[in-house]
Coordinates of C-alpha atoms in Angstrom, one line a residue:
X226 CA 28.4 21.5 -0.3
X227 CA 29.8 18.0 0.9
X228 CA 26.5 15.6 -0.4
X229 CA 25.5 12.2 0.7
X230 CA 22.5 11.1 -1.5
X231 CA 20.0 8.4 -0.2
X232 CA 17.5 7.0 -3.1
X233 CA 17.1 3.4 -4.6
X234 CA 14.8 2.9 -7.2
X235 CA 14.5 4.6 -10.9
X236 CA 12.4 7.5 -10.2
X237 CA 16.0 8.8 -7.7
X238 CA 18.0 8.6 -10.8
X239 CA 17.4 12.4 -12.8
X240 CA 17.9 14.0 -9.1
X241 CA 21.6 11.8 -8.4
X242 CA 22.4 13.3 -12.1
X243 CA 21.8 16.5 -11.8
X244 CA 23.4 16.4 -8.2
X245 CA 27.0 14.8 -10.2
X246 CA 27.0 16.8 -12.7
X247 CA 26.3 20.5 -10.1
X248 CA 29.7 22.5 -10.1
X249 CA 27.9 23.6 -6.6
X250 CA 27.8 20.1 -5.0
X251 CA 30.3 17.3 -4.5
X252 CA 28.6 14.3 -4.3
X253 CA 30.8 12.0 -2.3
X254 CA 28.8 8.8 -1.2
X255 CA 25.7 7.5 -2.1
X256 CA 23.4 5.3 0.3
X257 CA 21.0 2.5 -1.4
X258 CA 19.2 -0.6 -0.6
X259 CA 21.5 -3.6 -0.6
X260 CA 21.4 -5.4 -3.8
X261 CA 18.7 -7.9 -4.3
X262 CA 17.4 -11.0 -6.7
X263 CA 15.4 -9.8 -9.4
X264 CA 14.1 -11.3 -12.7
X265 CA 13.6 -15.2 -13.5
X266 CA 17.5 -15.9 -13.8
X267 CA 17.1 -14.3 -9.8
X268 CA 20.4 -12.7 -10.3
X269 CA 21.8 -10.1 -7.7
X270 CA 21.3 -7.0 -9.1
X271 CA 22.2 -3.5 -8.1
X272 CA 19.6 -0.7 -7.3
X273 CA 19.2 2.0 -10.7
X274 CA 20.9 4.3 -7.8
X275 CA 24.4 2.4 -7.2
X276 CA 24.8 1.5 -10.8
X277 CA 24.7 5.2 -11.4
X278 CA 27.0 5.8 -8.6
X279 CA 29.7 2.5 -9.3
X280 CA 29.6 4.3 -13.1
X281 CA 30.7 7.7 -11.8
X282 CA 33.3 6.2 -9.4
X283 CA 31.1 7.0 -6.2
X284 CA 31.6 5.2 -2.4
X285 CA 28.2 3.3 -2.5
X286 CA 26.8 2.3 1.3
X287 CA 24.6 -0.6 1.1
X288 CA 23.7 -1.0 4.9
X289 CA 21.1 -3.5 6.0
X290 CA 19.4 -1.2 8.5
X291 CA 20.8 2.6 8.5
X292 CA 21.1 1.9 12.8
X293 CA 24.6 0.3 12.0
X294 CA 27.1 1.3 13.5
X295 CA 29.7 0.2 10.8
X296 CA 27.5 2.4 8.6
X297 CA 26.8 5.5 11.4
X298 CA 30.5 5.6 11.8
X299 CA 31.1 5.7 8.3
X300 CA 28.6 8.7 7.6
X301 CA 30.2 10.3 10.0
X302 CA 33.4 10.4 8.8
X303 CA 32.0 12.0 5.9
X304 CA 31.3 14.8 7.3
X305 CA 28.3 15.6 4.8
X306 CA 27.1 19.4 4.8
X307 CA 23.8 18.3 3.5
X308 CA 21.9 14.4 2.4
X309 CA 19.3 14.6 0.1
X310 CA 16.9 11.6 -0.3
X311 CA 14.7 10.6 -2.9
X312 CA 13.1 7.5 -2.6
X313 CA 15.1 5.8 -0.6
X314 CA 12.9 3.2 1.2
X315 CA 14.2 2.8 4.6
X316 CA 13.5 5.2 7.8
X317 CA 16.4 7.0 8.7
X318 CA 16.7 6.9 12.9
X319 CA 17.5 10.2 15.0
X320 CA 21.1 9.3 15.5
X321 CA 21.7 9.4 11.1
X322 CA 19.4 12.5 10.8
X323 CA 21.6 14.3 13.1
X324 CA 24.8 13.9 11.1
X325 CA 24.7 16.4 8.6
X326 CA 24.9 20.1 9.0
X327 CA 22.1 21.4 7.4
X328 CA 20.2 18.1 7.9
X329 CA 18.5 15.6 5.2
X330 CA 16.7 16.9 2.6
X331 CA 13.9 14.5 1.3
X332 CA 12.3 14.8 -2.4
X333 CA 8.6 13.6 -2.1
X334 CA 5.8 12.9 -5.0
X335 CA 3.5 14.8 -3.8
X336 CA 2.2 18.9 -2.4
X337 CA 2.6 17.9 1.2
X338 CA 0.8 17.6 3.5
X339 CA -1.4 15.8 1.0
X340 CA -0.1 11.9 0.4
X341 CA 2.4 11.6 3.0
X342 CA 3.2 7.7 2.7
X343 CA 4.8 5.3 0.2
X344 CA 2.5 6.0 -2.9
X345 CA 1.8 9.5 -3.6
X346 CA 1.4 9.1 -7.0
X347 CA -0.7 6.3 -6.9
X348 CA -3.3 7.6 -4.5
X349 CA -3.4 10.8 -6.6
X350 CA -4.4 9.2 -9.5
X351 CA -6.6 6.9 -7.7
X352 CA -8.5 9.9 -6.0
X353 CA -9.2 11.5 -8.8
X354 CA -6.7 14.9 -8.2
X355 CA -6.3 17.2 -11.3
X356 CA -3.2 18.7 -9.9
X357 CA 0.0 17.4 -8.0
X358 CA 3.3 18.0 -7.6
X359 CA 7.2 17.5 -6.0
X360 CA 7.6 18.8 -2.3
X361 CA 11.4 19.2 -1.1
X362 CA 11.3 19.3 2.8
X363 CA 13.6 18.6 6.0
X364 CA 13.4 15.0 7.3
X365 CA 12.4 14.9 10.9
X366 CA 11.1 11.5 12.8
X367 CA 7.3 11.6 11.4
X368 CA 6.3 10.3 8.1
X369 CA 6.6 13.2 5.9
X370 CA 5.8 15.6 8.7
X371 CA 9.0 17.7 8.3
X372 CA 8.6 22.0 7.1
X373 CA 9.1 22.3 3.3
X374 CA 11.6 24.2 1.4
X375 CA 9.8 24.5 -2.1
X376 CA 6.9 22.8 -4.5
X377 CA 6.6 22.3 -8.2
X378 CA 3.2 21.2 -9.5
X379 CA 2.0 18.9 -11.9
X380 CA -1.3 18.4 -13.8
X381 CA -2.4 15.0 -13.5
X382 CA -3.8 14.2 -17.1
X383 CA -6.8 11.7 -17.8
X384 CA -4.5 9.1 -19.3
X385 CA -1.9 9.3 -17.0
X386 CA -0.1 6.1 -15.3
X387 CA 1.8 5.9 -11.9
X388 CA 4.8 5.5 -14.2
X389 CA 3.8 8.2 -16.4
X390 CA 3.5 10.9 -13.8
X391 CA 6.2 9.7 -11.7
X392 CA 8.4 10.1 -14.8
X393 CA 7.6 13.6 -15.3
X394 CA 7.8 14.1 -11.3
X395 CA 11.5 12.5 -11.1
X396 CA 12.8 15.2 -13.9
X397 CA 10.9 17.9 -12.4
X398 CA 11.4 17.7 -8.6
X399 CA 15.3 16.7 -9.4
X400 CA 15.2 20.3 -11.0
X401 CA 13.7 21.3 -7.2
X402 CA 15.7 19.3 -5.5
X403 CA 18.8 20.9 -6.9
X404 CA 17.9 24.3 -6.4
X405 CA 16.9 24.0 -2.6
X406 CA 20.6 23.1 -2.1
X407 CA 21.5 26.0 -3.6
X408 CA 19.2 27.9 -1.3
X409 CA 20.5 26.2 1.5
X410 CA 24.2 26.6 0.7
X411 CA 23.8 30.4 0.1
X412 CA 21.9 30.9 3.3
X413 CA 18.7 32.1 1.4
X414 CA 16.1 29.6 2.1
X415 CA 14.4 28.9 4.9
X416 CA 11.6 26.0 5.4
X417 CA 8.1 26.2 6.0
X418 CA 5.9 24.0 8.5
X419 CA 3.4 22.1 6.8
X420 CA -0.3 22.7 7.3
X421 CA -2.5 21.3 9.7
X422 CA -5.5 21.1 7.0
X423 CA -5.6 18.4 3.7
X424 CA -3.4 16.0 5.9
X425 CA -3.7 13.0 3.6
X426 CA -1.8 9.3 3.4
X427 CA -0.6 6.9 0.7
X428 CA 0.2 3.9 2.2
X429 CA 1.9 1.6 0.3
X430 CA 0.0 -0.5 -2.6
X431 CA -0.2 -4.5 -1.9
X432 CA -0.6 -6.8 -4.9
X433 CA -4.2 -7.5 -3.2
X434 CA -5.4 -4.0 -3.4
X435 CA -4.4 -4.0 -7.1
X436 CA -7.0 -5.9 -7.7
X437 CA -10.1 -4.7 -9.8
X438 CA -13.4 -3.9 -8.2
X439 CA -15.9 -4.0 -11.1
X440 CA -19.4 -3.3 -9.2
X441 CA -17.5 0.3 -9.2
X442 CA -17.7 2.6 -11.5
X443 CA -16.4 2.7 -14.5
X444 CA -14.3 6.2 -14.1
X445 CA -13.1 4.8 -10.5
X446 CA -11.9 1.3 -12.3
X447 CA -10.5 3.7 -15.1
X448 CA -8.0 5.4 -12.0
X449 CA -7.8 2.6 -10.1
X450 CA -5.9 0.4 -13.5
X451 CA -3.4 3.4 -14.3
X452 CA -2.8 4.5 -10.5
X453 CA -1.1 0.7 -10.3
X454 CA 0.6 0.6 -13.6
X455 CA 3.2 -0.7 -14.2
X456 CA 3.5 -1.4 -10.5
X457 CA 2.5 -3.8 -8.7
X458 CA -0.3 -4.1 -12.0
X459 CA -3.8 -4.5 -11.8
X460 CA -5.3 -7.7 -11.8
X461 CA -8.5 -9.6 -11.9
X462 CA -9.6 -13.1 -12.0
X463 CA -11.5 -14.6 -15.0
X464 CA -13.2 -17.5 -14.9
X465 CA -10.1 -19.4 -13.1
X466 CA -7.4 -17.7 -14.6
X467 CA -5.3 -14.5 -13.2
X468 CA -4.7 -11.9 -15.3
X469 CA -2.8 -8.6 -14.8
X470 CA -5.1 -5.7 -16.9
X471 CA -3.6 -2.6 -19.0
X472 CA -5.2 0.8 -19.0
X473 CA -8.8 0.4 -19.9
X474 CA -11.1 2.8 -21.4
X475 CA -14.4 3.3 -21.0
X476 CA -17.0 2.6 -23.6
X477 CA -20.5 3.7 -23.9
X478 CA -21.7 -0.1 -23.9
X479 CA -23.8 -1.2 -20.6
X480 CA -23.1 -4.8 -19.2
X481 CA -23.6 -5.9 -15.5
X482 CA -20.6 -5.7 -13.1
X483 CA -18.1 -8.3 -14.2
X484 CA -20.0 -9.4 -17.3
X485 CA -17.9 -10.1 -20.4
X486 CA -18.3 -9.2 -23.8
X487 CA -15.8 -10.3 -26.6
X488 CA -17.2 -8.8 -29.8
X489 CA -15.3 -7.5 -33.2
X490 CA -14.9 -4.3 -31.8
X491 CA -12.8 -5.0 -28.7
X492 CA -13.5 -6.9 -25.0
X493 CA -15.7 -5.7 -22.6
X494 CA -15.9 -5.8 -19.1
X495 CA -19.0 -4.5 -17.3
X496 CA -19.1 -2.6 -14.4
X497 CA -21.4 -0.2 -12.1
X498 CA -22.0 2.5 -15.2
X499 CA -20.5 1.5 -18.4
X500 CA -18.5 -1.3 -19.4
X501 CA -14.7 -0.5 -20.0
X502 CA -12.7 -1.8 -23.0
X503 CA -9.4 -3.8 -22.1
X504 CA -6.8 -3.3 -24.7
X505 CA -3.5 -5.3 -22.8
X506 CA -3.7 -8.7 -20.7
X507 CA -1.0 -10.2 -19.1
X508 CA -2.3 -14.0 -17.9
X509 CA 0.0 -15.7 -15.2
X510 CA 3.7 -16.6 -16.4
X511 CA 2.9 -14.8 -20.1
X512 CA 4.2 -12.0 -21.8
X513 CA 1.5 -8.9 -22.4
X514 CA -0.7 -8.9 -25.0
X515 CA -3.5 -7.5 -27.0
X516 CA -6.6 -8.1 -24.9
X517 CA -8.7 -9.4 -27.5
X518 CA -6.6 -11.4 -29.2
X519 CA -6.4 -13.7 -26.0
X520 CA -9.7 -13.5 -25.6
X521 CA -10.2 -14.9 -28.3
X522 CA -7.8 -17.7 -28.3
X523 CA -9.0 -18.4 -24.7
X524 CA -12.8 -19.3 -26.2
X525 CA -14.1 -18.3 -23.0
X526 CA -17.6 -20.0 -21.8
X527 CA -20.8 -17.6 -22.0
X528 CA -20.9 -17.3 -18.3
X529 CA -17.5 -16.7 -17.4
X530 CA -17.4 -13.7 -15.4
X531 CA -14.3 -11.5 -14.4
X532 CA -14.2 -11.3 -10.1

């Protein structure tokens, strides 16, 4: 099949392989988010999605808003049998949904209809789920509304990140991704309507819900840490300062909610239940480090508290 592939961001990248390298498929444009300034030299830097695609010698479209007509005319000509989209990070209007043949085929984080949003991944960890997955299903104009070609699952394990289990996700739902397009090409898979039960949404994560509640408890400030790791990064004030907070663990040590402990064995934060052991900090305009060492070099005060 004729393939225009939508995605962006790093977690695209295994699907747009596999996808090149299909004697199937014949990738012949890509579509990513204009490049943007990144990094403290802000230089203009390509999406993980059109440096792949520039490498491979592949038309990379870089509209503003996919309603262009420059860019609707262009797809057109095309003439793609089939666009799959991972990650993309635009909404696609009717008018670009009806171009190809057999429609646009979206790769999302999650066993739909459970975490339709921005952040599956996050708010699966966050919640607490045991089990998730990669759900390959037909775009159409809701938000992750559209019937599903196929699922692979996932356990969620108990150290697990957002970028650990999105990693595992991207290689695993590429693998999906690839075979509903098969499917589709031979005529031998049809899609599925999604349920009207365990409707859930993951909206997207703000830098101000990142930050750390401690009169929770210590297994729900556990989640919460690795469901926004690496991004946007948890964070918590202490004393004055701003820190961003690695995984944590918890400990079987019992301080009050916010209450700080810097002892031999390791720092402490207290929360609702137990306290939790920080092991990286990141403070404001710093590199990561090892928790306790700056705690220790920070000599904090005896009633500093973390907020």
């Amino acid at each position: 099949m004729r393939i225009v592939f939508a995605g962006t961001p790093e977690p695209a990248v295994p699907s747009l392989e596999r996808l090149i390298r299909s004697p199937r498929h014949d990738v012949v444009a890509v579509i990513t988010r204009p490049d943007a300034v990144a990094g403290r030299g802000r230089k203009v830097v390509r999406s993980p999605i059109g440096e792949l695609a520039d490498s491979n010698g592949i038309e990379v479209l870089t509209p503003e808003r996919p309603s262009e007509p420059e860019f609707l005319a262009r797809l057109a000509d095309l003439a793609p049998d089939c666009a799959p989209v991972v990650a993309y990070g635009a909404l696609l209007p009717q008018k670009v949904l009806d171009i190809p043949a057999h429609g646009w085929v979206n790769l999302h984080f999650s066993l739909l209809p459970a975490w339709r949003g921005a952040a599956p991944v996050q708010a699966a960890i966050g919640a607490g789920d045991d089990m998730t997955g990669a759900s390959a299903f037909r775009l159409e104009a809701g938000m992750d509304t559209g019937p599903v070609y196929g699922v692979v699952t996932e356990g969620i394990r108990d150290t697990d990140t957002a970028g650990d289990l999105l990693g595992r996700l991207a290689d695993s739902g590429a693998v999906l991704l690839e075979s509903v397009l098969d499917g589709i090409e031979d005529g031998a898979i049809s899609a599925v309507p999604q349920s009207a039960d365990g409707v859930s949404h993951a909206p997207k994560v703000t830098v101000e819900a990142a930050r750390i509640r401690w009169d929770r408890t210590a297994a729900v400030v556990d989640r919460h840490v690795r469901s926004v790791t690496p991004a946007p990064g948890a964070w918590t004030t202490i004393g004055d300062l701003r820190v961003k907070v690695g995984p944590v663990t918890p400990t079987e040590e019992r301080l009050e909610p916010g209450e700080i402990s810097v002892t031999r064995s390791g720092f402490l934060i207290g929360t609702s239940t137990v306290a939790v052991r920080l092991d990286r900090i990141q403070p404001q305009g710093k590199k990561q480090m090892a928790a306790l060492d700056w705690a220790r070099g920070a000599r904090l005060d005896a009633e500093v508290r973390a907020q």
